[in-house]
Short mmCIF file of C-alpha atoms and ligand atoms in Angstrom, two decimals:
data_model
loop_
_atom_site.label_atom_id
_atom_site.label_comp_id
_atom_site.label_asym_id
_atom_site.label_seq_id
_atom_site.Cartn_x
_atom_site.Cartn_y
_atom_site.Cartn_z
CA UNK A 1 11.92 23.36 18.21
CA UNK A 2 13.56 21.97 15.04
CA UNK A 3 11.32 20.33 12.44
CA UNK A 4 10.85 16.58 13.02
CA UNK A 5 12.65 14.37 10.49
CA UNK A 6 10.87 11.55 8.65
CA UNK A 7 12.38 8.90 6.39
CA UNK A 8 10.11 7.12 3.91
CA UNK A 9 11.20 3.97 2.09
CA UNK A 10 9.10 3.42 -1.05
CA UNK A 11 8.61 7.17 -1.46
CA UNK A 12 8.10 6.77 -5.24
CA UNK A 13 5.09 4.45 -4.71
CA UNK A 14 1.42 5.34 -4.27
CA UNK A 15 1.48 5.55 -0.46
CA UNK A 16 4.94 7.11 -0.37
CA UNK A 17 3.71 10.02 -2.49
CA UNK A 18 0.60 10.66 -0.34
CA UNK A 19 2.56 10.28 2.89
CA UNK A 20 5.38 12.59 1.76
CA UNK A 21 2.87 15.33 0.91
CA UNK A 22 1.02 14.84 4.20
CA UNK A 23 4.22 15.00 6.29
CA UNK A 24 5.45 18.11 4.45
CA UNK A 25 2.12 19.77 5.33
CA UNK A 26 2.73 18.82 8.99
CA UNK A 27 6.09 20.62 8.90
CA UNK A 28 8.40 17.59 8.69
CA UNK A 29 11.75 17.52 6.96
CA UNK A 30 11.08 14.56 4.65
CA UNK A 31 13.77 12.15 3.39
CA UNK A 32 12.94 9.51 0.81
CA UNK A 33 14.80 6.31 -0.03
CA UNK A 34 14.95 5.51 -3.75
CA UNK A 35 16.68 2.65 -5.53
CA UNK A 36 18.98 3.17 -8.46
CA UNK A 37 17.39 2.68 -11.86
CA UNK A 38 18.40 3.56 -15.43
CA UNK A 39 15.28 5.72 -15.69
CA UNK A 40 13.85 7.69 -12.75
CA UNK A 41 10.35 6.80 -11.51
CA UNK A 42 9.55 10.02 -9.70
CA UNK A 43 6.23 10.93 -11.44
CA UNK A 44 4.14 10.54 -8.29
CA UNK A 45 6.33 12.94 -6.29
CA UNK A 46 7.13 15.35 -9.14
CA UNK A 47 5.12 18.21 -7.58
CA UNK A 48 7.02 18.08 -4.25
CA UNK A 49 10.38 16.77 -5.40
CA UNK A 50 12.21 20.03 -4.66
CA UNK A 51 10.99 19.84 -1.04
CA UNK A 52 12.20 16.26 -0.51
CA UNK A 53 15.66 14.92 0.31
CA UNK A 54 16.16 11.80 -1.80
CA UNK A 55 18.82 9.18 -1.03
CA UNK A 56 19.83 6.06 -2.94
CA UNK A 57 19.63 2.81 -0.99
CA UNK A 58 18.09 -0.62 -1.41
CA UNK A 59 16.26 -3.04 0.86
CA UNK A 60 18.65 -5.76 -0.35
CA UNK A 61 21.76 -3.87 0.77
CA UNK A 62 22.24 -3.79 4.55
CA UNK A 63 25.13 -1.32 4.48
CA UNK A 64 23.16 1.16 2.36
CA UNK A 65 20.39 1.11 5.01
CA UNK A 66 22.82 1.61 7.88
CA UNK A 67 24.37 4.55 6.04
CA UNK A 68 20.93 5.99 5.29
CA UNK A 69 19.83 5.97 8.94
CA UNK A 70 23.18 7.40 10.00
CA UNK A 71 23.04 10.23 7.45
CA UNK A 72 19.40 11.22 7.92
CA UNK A 73 19.06 10.72 11.72
CA UNK A 74 15.27 10.38 11.45
CA UNK A 75 12.75 10.66 14.27
CA UNK A 76 10.29 8.50 12.32
CA UNK A 77 10.86 5.78 9.69
CA UNK A 78 7.98 4.64 7.46
CA UNK A 79 8.90 1.35 5.79
CA UNK A 80 6.65 1.31 2.71
CA UNK A 81 9.08 -0.21 0.20
CA UNK A 82 8.19 -3.70 -0.98
CA UNK A 83 7.51 -5.89 -3.99
CA UNK A 84 3.78 -5.21 -3.58
CA UNK A 85 2.06 -6.94 -6.53
CA UNK A 86 0.61 -10.34 -5.57
CA UNK A 87 0.82 -12.04 -9.03
CA UNK A 88 4.53 -11.12 -9.31
CA UNK A 89 5.08 -12.83 -5.96
CA UNK A 90 4.01 -16.14 -7.53
CA UNK A 91 6.50 -15.56 -10.38
CA UNK A 92 9.33 -14.29 -8.15
CA UNK A 93 8.74 -15.77 -4.69
CA UNK A 94 12.38 -15.58 -3.56
CA UNK A 95 12.87 -11.96 -4.56
CA UNK A 96 9.54 -11.10 -2.91
CA UNK A 97 10.74 -12.80 0.28
CA UNK A 98 13.97 -10.78 0.15
CA UNK A 99 12.30 -7.38 -0.41
CA UNK A 100 9.01 -7.71 1.39
CA UNK A 101 10.05 -10.04 4.21
CA UNK A 102 13.77 -9.89 5.02
CA UNK A 103 13.93 -6.23 3.93
CA UNK A 104 11.99 -5.38 7.11
CA UNK A 105 14.63 -7.08 9.28
CA UNK A 106 17.40 -5.23 7.46
CA UNK A 107 15.65 -1.92 8.15
CA UNK A 108 15.06 -2.79 11.82
CA UNK A 109 18.68 -3.92 12.23
CA UNK A 110 19.91 -0.64 10.73
CA UNK A 111 17.76 1.24 13.24
CA UNK A 112 18.96 -0.92 16.13
CA UNK A 113 22.61 -0.49 15.19
CA UNK A 114 22.61 3.22 14.42
CA UNK A 115 19.60 4.83 16.00
CA UNK A 116 19.05 3.04 19.30
CA UNK A 117 15.52 3.11 20.67
CA UNK A 118 14.71 6.73 19.86
CA UNK A 119 13.48 6.14 16.31
CA UNK A 120 9.80 5.40 15.76
CA UNK A 121 9.20 2.75 13.08
CA UNK A 122 6.12 2.05 10.94
CA UNK A 123 5.80 -1.24 9.05
CA UNK A 124 3.40 -1.50 6.10
CA UNK A 125 1.63 -4.75 6.94
CA UNK A 126 -1.27 -5.97 4.84
CA UNK A 127 -4.73 -7.51 4.96
CA UNK A 128 -3.27 -10.13 2.56
CA UNK A 129 -1.96 -11.77 5.76
CA UNK A 130 -5.56 -12.79 6.58
CA UNK A 131 -5.80 -14.58 3.22
CA UNK A 132 -8.17 -17.47 3.67
CA UNK A 133 -10.08 -15.57 6.34
CA UNK A 134 -10.77 -17.25 9.68
CA UNK A 135 -13.54 -14.81 10.67
CA UNK A 136 -15.31 -11.71 9.41
CA UNK A 137 -14.67 -8.86 9.88
CA UNK A 138 -10.94 -9.23 10.49
CA UNK A 139 -9.40 -7.54 13.55
CA UNK A 140 -5.92 -7.31 15.08
CA UNK A 141 -6.68 -10.64 16.84
CA UNK A 142 -7.74 -12.60 13.73
CA UNK A 143 -5.27 -15.42 12.91
CA UNK A 144 -3.30 -15.09 9.66
CA UNK A 145 -3.59 -17.56 6.76
CA UNK A 146 -1.72 -15.95 3.83
CA UNK A 147 -2.45 -17.25 0.32
CA UNK A 148 0.50 -15.96 -1.72
CA UNK A 149 4.28 -15.60 -1.36
CA UNK A 150 3.56 -11.88 -0.93
CA UNK A 151 1.16 -12.58 1.96
CA UNK A 152 3.66 -14.95 3.56
CA UNK A 153 6.47 -12.38 3.26
CA UNK A 154 4.25 -9.67 4.79
CA UNK A 155 3.39 -12.01 7.66
CA UNK A 156 7.11 -12.44 8.36
CA UNK A 157 7.57 -8.65 8.19
CA UNK A 158 4.69 -8.19 10.61
CA UNK A 159 6.02 -10.60 13.22
CA UNK A 160 9.62 -9.42 13.02
CA UNK A 161 8.32 -5.90 13.74
CA UNK A 162 6.46 -7.18 16.80
CA UNK A 163 9.57 -9.15 17.79
CA UNK A 164 11.92 -6.14 17.64
CA UNK A 165 9.43 -4.14 19.72
CA UNK A 166 9.29 -6.87 22.36
CA UNK A 167 13.00 -7.81 22.27
CA UNK A 168 14.70 -4.43 21.98
CA UNK A 169 12.07 -1.92 23.07
CA UNK A 170 11.98 -0.25 19.64
CA UNK A 171 8.91 1.95 19.12
CA UNK A 172 7.69 -0.20 16.21
CA UNK A 173 4.12 -0.22 14.91
CA UNK A 174 2.54 -2.37 12.28
CA UNK A 175 -0.39 -1.03 10.29
CA UNK A 176 -2.55 -3.85 8.89
CA UNK A 177 -3.93 -1.88 5.99
CA UNK A 178 -6.71 -3.16 3.78
CA UNK A 179 -6.66 -2.32 0.05
CA UNK A 180 -6.40 1.41 -0.57
CA UNK A 181 -6.49 3.02 -3.95
CA UNK A 182 -6.21 6.39 -5.68
CA UNK A 183 -5.46 7.96 -9.06
CA UNK A 184 -1.78 7.25 -8.19
CA UNK A 185 -2.37 3.48 -7.90
CA UNK A 186 -0.18 1.30 -10.16
CA UNK A 187 -1.93 0.40 -13.42
CA UNK A 188 -1.61 -3.36 -12.80
CA UNK A 189 -3.85 -3.36 -9.69
CA UNK A 190 -7.47 -4.18 -10.46
CA UNK A 191 -9.12 -0.87 -9.49
CA UNK A 192 -6.76 1.29 -11.54
CA UNK A 193 -6.84 -1.21 -14.39
CA UNK A 194 -10.63 -0.87 -14.53
CA UNK A 195 -10.71 2.93 -14.08
CA UNK A 196 -8.12 3.44 -16.81
CA UNK A 197 -9.84 1.02 -19.20
CA UNK A 198 -13.27 2.67 -18.68
CA UNK A 199 -11.72 6.06 -19.49
CA UNK A 200 -9.80 4.74 -22.51
CA UNK A 201 -12.84 2.91 -23.91
CA UNK A 202 -14.91 6.09 -23.48
CA UNK A 203 -12.27 7.97 -25.50
CA UNK A 204 -12.13 5.27 -28.19
CA UNK A 205 -8.57 4.30 -27.23
CA UNK A 206 -9.39 0.63 -26.52
CA UNK A 207 -12.37 -1.67 -26.83
CA UNK A 208 -12.06 -4.48 -24.38
CA UNK A 209 -10.94 -5.05 -20.77
CA UNK A 210 -9.62 -8.45 -19.70
CA UNK A 211 -10.09 -9.34 -16.04
CA UNK A 212 -9.68 -12.41 -13.84
CA UNK A 213 -11.75 -13.27 -10.76
CA UNK A 214 -14.78 -10.94 -10.83
CA UNK A 215 -16.21 -12.42 -7.62
CA UNK A 216 -13.23 -11.43 -5.45
CA UNK A 217 -14.30 -9.02 -2.70
CA UNK A 218 -12.15 -6.35 -1.13
CA UNK A 219 -12.51 -3.64 1.51
CA UNK A 220 -11.37 -0.70 -0.65
CA UNK A 221 -10.52 2.72 0.82
CA UNK A 222 -8.74 5.89 -0.31
CA UNK A 223 -4.93 6.02 0.06
CA UNK A 224 -5.02 9.69 1.12
CA UNK A 225 -7.06 8.71 4.20
CA UNK A 226 -4.86 5.71 5.05
CA UNK A 227 -1.50 7.53 5.24
CA UNK A 228 -2.93 9.68 8.06
CA UNK A 229 -3.50 6.49 10.07
CA UNK A 230 0.19 5.55 9.58
CA UNK A 231 1.26 8.89 11.03
CA UNK A 232 -1.23 8.74 13.93
CA UNK A 233 0.21 5.36 14.99
CA UNK A 234 3.64 6.94 15.50
CA UNK A 235 2.22 9.84 17.57
CA UNK A 236 0.87 7.61 20.38
CA UNK A 237 2.47 7.07 23.81
CA UNK A 238 2.85 3.33 23.20
CA UNK A 239 3.64 1.38 20.01
CA UNK A 240 0.93 -1.02 18.83
CA UNK A 241 -0.63 -2.68 15.77
CA UNK A 242 -3.82 -1.46 14.08
CA UNK A 243 -6.23 -2.62 11.38
CA UNK A 244 -7.06 0.20 8.94
CA UNK A 245 -10.15 -0.45 6.81
CA UNK A 246 -13.58 0.90 5.86
CA UNK A 247 -15.58 -2.08 7.18
CA UNK A 248 -17.36 -2.50 3.82
CA UNK A 249 -16.61 -4.97 1.06
CA UNK A 250 -17.41 -4.90 -2.65
CA UNK A 251 -16.69 -7.25 -5.54
CA UNK A 252 -14.50 -6.60 -8.59
CA UNK A 253 -17.74 -6.89 -10.59
CA UNK A 254 -19.32 -4.03 -8.57
CA UNK A 255 -16.23 -1.87 -9.11
CA UNK A 256 -16.42 -2.47 -12.87
CA UNK A 257 -20.15 -1.72 -12.98
CA UNK A 258 -19.75 1.61 -11.14
CA UNK A 259 -16.68 2.65 -13.15
CA UNK A 260 -18.34 2.03 -16.51
CA UNK A 261 -21.56 3.70 -15.26
CA UNK A 262 -19.47 6.77 -14.52
CA UNK A 263 -18.56 7.07 -18.21
CA UNK A 264 -22.07 6.13 -19.42
CA UNK A 265 -21.13 2.62 -20.66
CA UNK A 266 -22.43 -0.89 -19.96
CA UNK A 267 -19.55 -2.89 -18.42
CA UNK A 268 -20.91 -6.23 -19.67
CA UNK A 269 -20.31 -5.13 -23.26
CA UNK A 270 -16.58 -4.52 -22.68
CA UNK A 271 -15.30 -6.81 -19.89
CA UNK A 272 -13.97 -10.22 -20.92
CA UNK A 273 -12.91 -12.84 -18.38
CA UNK A 274 -9.43 -14.23 -19.06
CA UNK A 275 -8.62 -17.43 -17.14
CA UNK A 276 -4.90 -16.55 -17.39
CA UNK A 277 -5.52 -13.77 -14.89
CA UNK A 278 -6.71 -16.13 -12.16
CA UNK A 279 -4.14 -16.69 -9.39
CA UNK A 280 -2.80 -20.07 -8.22
CA UNK A 281 -4.53 -19.28 -4.92
CA UNK A 282 -6.65 -16.15 -4.53
CA UNK A 283 -7.93 -14.27 -1.51
CA UNK A 284 -11.69 -14.39 -2.09
CA UNK A 285 -12.93 -11.92 0.47
CA UNK A 286 -11.54 -9.34 2.89
CA UNK A 287 -13.39 -6.98 5.23
CA UNK A 288 -11.72 -5.19 8.14
CA UNK A 289 -12.87 -3.91 11.51
CA UNK A 290 -11.01 -0.65 12.22
CA UNK A 291 -12.70 -0.19 15.61
CA UNK A 292 -9.36 -0.01 17.48
CA UNK A 293 -7.98 2.64 15.10
CA UNK A 294 -11.19 4.64 15.61
CA UNK A 295 -11.07 4.37 19.41
CA UNK A 296 -7.34 4.90 20.00
CA UNK A 297 -6.22 7.00 17.01
CA UNK A 298 -9.49 8.83 16.34
CA UNK A 299 -9.11 7.70 12.70
CA UNK A 300 -12.03 7.30 10.31
CA UNK A 301 -12.12 6.91 6.51
CA UNK A 302 -13.50 9.97 4.74
CA UNK A 303 -13.98 8.73 1.15
CA UNK A 304 -16.81 6.27 0.36
CA UNK A 305 -16.64 3.46 -2.22
CA UNK A 306 -18.70 5.30 -4.91
CA UNK A 307 -16.63 8.46 -4.30
CA UNK A 308 -13.41 6.48 -4.70
CA UNK A 309 -14.53 4.95 -8.01
CA UNK A 310 -15.60 8.36 -9.32
CA UNK A 311 -12.33 9.97 -8.20
CA UNK A 312 -10.25 7.36 -10.02
CA UNK A 313 -12.30 7.28 -13.22
CA UNK A 314 -12.43 11.08 -13.44
CA UNK A 315 -8.65 11.32 -13.05
CA UNK A 316 -8.11 8.80 -15.85
CA UNK A 317 -10.67 10.54 -18.07
CA UNK A 318 -8.69 13.76 -17.63
CA UNK A 319 -5.42 11.95 -18.42
CA UNK A 320 -6.95 10.47 -21.62
CA UNK A 321 -8.19 13.85 -22.82
CA UNK A 322 -6.48 14.67 -26.07
CA UNK A 323 -4.71 11.29 -26.32
CA UNK A 324 -4.43 9.83 -29.84
CA UNK A 325 -6.15 6.48 -30.58
P1 LIG B 1 3.80 0.56 -4.57
O1 LIG B 1 3.07 1.68 -5.24
O2 LIG B 1 4.02 -0.71 -5.31
O3 LIG B 1 5.23 1.14 -4.09
C1 LIG B 1 6.27 0.27 -3.67
C2 LIG B 1 7.53 1.09 -3.42
O4 LIG B 1 8.57 0.21 -2.97
C3 LIG B 1 8.07 1.83 -4.65
O5 LIG B 1 8.51 3.10 -4.25
C4 LIG B 1 9.27 0.96 -5.07
O6 LIG B 1 10.26 1.68 -5.75
C5 LIG B 1 9.79 0.54 -3.69
N1 LIG B 1 10.68 -0.62 -3.73
C6 LIG B 1 10.40 -1.86 -4.18
N2 LIG B 1 11.46 -2.66 -4.01
C7 LIG B 1 12.46 -1.92 -3.44
C8 LIG B 1 13.80 -2.19 -3.03
N3 LIG B 1 14.35 -3.38 -3.17
N4 LIG B 1 14.52 -1.19 -2.46
C9 LIG B 1 13.97 0.03 -2.33
N5 LIG B 1 12.71 0.36 -2.70
C10 LIG B 1 11.96 -0.62 -3.25
O7 LIG B 1 3.08 0.18 -3.19
P2 LIG B 1 1.98 1.01 -2.34
O8 LIG B 1 0.62 0.66 -2.83
O9 LIG B 1 2.41 2.42 -2.23
O10 LIG B 1 2.12 0.29 -0.92
C11 LIG B 1 3.07 0.74 0.04
C12 LIG B 1 3.36 -0.39 1.02
O11 LIG B 1 2.16 -0.78 1.68
C13 LIG B 1 3.91 -1.67 0.37
O12 LIG B 1 4.79 -2.26 1.30
C14 LIG B 1 2.68 -2.55 0.20
O13 LIG B 1 3.04 -3.90 0.16
C15 LIG B 1 1.90 -2.17 1.46
N6 LIG B 1 0.45 -2.30 1.40
C16 LIG B 1 -0.24 -1.71 0.39
C17 LIG B 1 -1.62 -1.77 0.37
C18 LIG B 1 -2.43 -1.12 -0.73
O14 LIG B 1 -3.61 -1.45 -0.86
N7 LIG B 1 -1.86 -0.17 -1.48
C19 LIG B 1 -2.30 -2.44 1.41
C20 LIG B 1 -1.55 -3.01 2.43
C21 LIG B 1 -0.17 -2.93 2.43
P3 LIG B 1 10.29 1.82 -7.37
O15 LIG B 1 9.51 3.07 -7.68
O16 LIG B 1 11.75 1.94 -7.65
O17 LIG B 1 9.65 0.57 -7.93
O1 LIG B 2 -5.91 -5.16 -7.12
P1 LIG B 2 -5.27 -6.45 -6.75
O2 LIG B 2 -4.13 -6.90 -7.58
O3 LIG B 2 -4.90 -6.34 -5.21
P2 LIG B 2 -4.60 -7.43 -4.07
O4 LIG B 2 -4.14 -8.72 -4.63
O5 LIG B 2 -5.79 -7.46 -3.17
O6 LIG B 2 -3.35 -6.77 -3.33
C1 LIG B 2 -3.32 -5.38 -3.00
O7 LIG B 2 -3.90 -5.20 -1.74
C2 LIG B 2 -3.18 -5.80 -0.65
C3 LIG B 2 -3.97 -5.51 0.63
O8 LIG B 2 -4.89 -6.56 0.87
C4 LIG B 2 -1.79 -5.20 -0.62
F1 LIG B 2 -1.11 -5.71 0.44
C5 LIG B 2 -1.08 -5.51 -1.91
O9 LIG B 2 0.22 -4.90 -1.89
C6 LIG B 2 -1.88 -4.90 -3.05
O10 LIG B 2 -1.84 -3.50 -2.92
O11 LIG B 2 -6.37 -7.64 -6.81
C7 LIG B 2 -7.59 -7.57 -6.09
C8 LIG B 2 -8.49 -8.73 -6.51
C9 LIG B 2 -7.80 -10.11 -6.50
O12 LIG B 2 -8.64 -11.05 -5.87
C10 LIG B 2 -7.66 -10.47 -7.97
O13 LIG B 2 -7.76 -11.88 -8.25
O14 LIG B 2 -8.90 -8.50 -7.86
C11 LIG B 2 -8.85 -9.74 -8.57
N1 LIG B 2 -8.67 -9.45 -10.00
C12 LIG B 2 -9.58 -9.81 -10.98
N2 LIG B 2 -9.10 -9.45 -12.17
C13 LIG B 2 -7.63 -8.87 -10.58
C14 LIG B 2 -7.89 -8.86 -11.96
N3 LIG B 2 -6.49 -8.33 -10.07
C15 LIG B 2 -5.62 -7.76 -10.94
N4 LIG B 2 -4.50 -7.18 -10.43
N5 LIG B 2 -5.83 -7.76 -12.29
C16 LIG B 2 -6.94 -8.30 -12.86
O15 LIG B 2 -7.13 -8.27 -14.08
#
């Protein structure tokens, strides 16, 4: 049998890089969608780039998506591309709505027009949809109450995925993933910001770390574990939606304490709270119940919270080695 074909949008992002590597290991022919830029942002996929088929297209350009599906003829489409940083969504709410919300409809329409019902579709939904949480832990049945333009756009993307499944019989799944991190996480997200700062301070490259809401709690897991759940969803007999989480929550303060401990420093001597980094409306706490993913997919997270912190700090320590102050 010929190798299955996967198309990943957002292949240059954190999850795209882990998923591309995972699918290559499973024997897939992997196609990645990248958007045109004056400088390439392929660092995260540099080690597998020669094994990937990269195509230029953009979530804003319907025709480019139609052409992409037609050219690649994928068996599975993983829609990971989005404007994914919550603070930017407050600054650019319309663009976020276009990328993160309407972009999903454009992708689904391209599949409907070109690929019929044979293509399996994964949508990267988010625990940000729970926002001001209605219950704890959050499950697939918990009502949404998003607290940012990003969360609102993801909620639209989630429901349009459900709608295309119900209206047109497309095999479309939505993974409601809680925060997942790694050494490939963007430097603006709080975990990577802390890990990198702890490493840089240890190496004498900076002195201080400015943070916002230290009391915010998140259910943090490892991105490498979470991309396997995406794949498992598309291997089932029936399409469905799944929460993917560890079931444990920790505060930003706890993350900072563990990260600085890892490098033998006292976090309280280096972290400064900057009110500018508070959000117009924050999500104060998130904690997921991945019971359905465990029962149906056989999925379980493998990396614990202390292991995740250590993994990220150690990677940034290695990156800082030899850097000039
Ligand atoms: P990420 O690192 O920010 O990657 C986002 C990707 O989307 C990048 O490859 C980016 O390309 C691409 N992109 C953005 N706008 C685009 C456009 N208009 N056309 C084409 N590509 C575009 O995000 P991530 O952490 O890997 O997350 C992957 C997905 O899961 C996102 O949809 C995110 O919202 C969602 N999610 C993430 C988490 C998490 O904790 N990581 C949790 C739940 C859901 P460039 O390289 O060109 O910028
Ligand atoms: O790391 P964050 O920016 O992630 P956030 O907002 O939870 O969003 C991430 O996870 C979502 C899943 O729930 C994804 F859908 C989304 O794409 C993204 O990957 O912030 C986490 C918390 C927030 O409450 C924030 O207020 O950390 C708090 N925080 C405190 N100081 C900070 C900072 N966040 C950032 N980015 N930078 C700070 O200095």
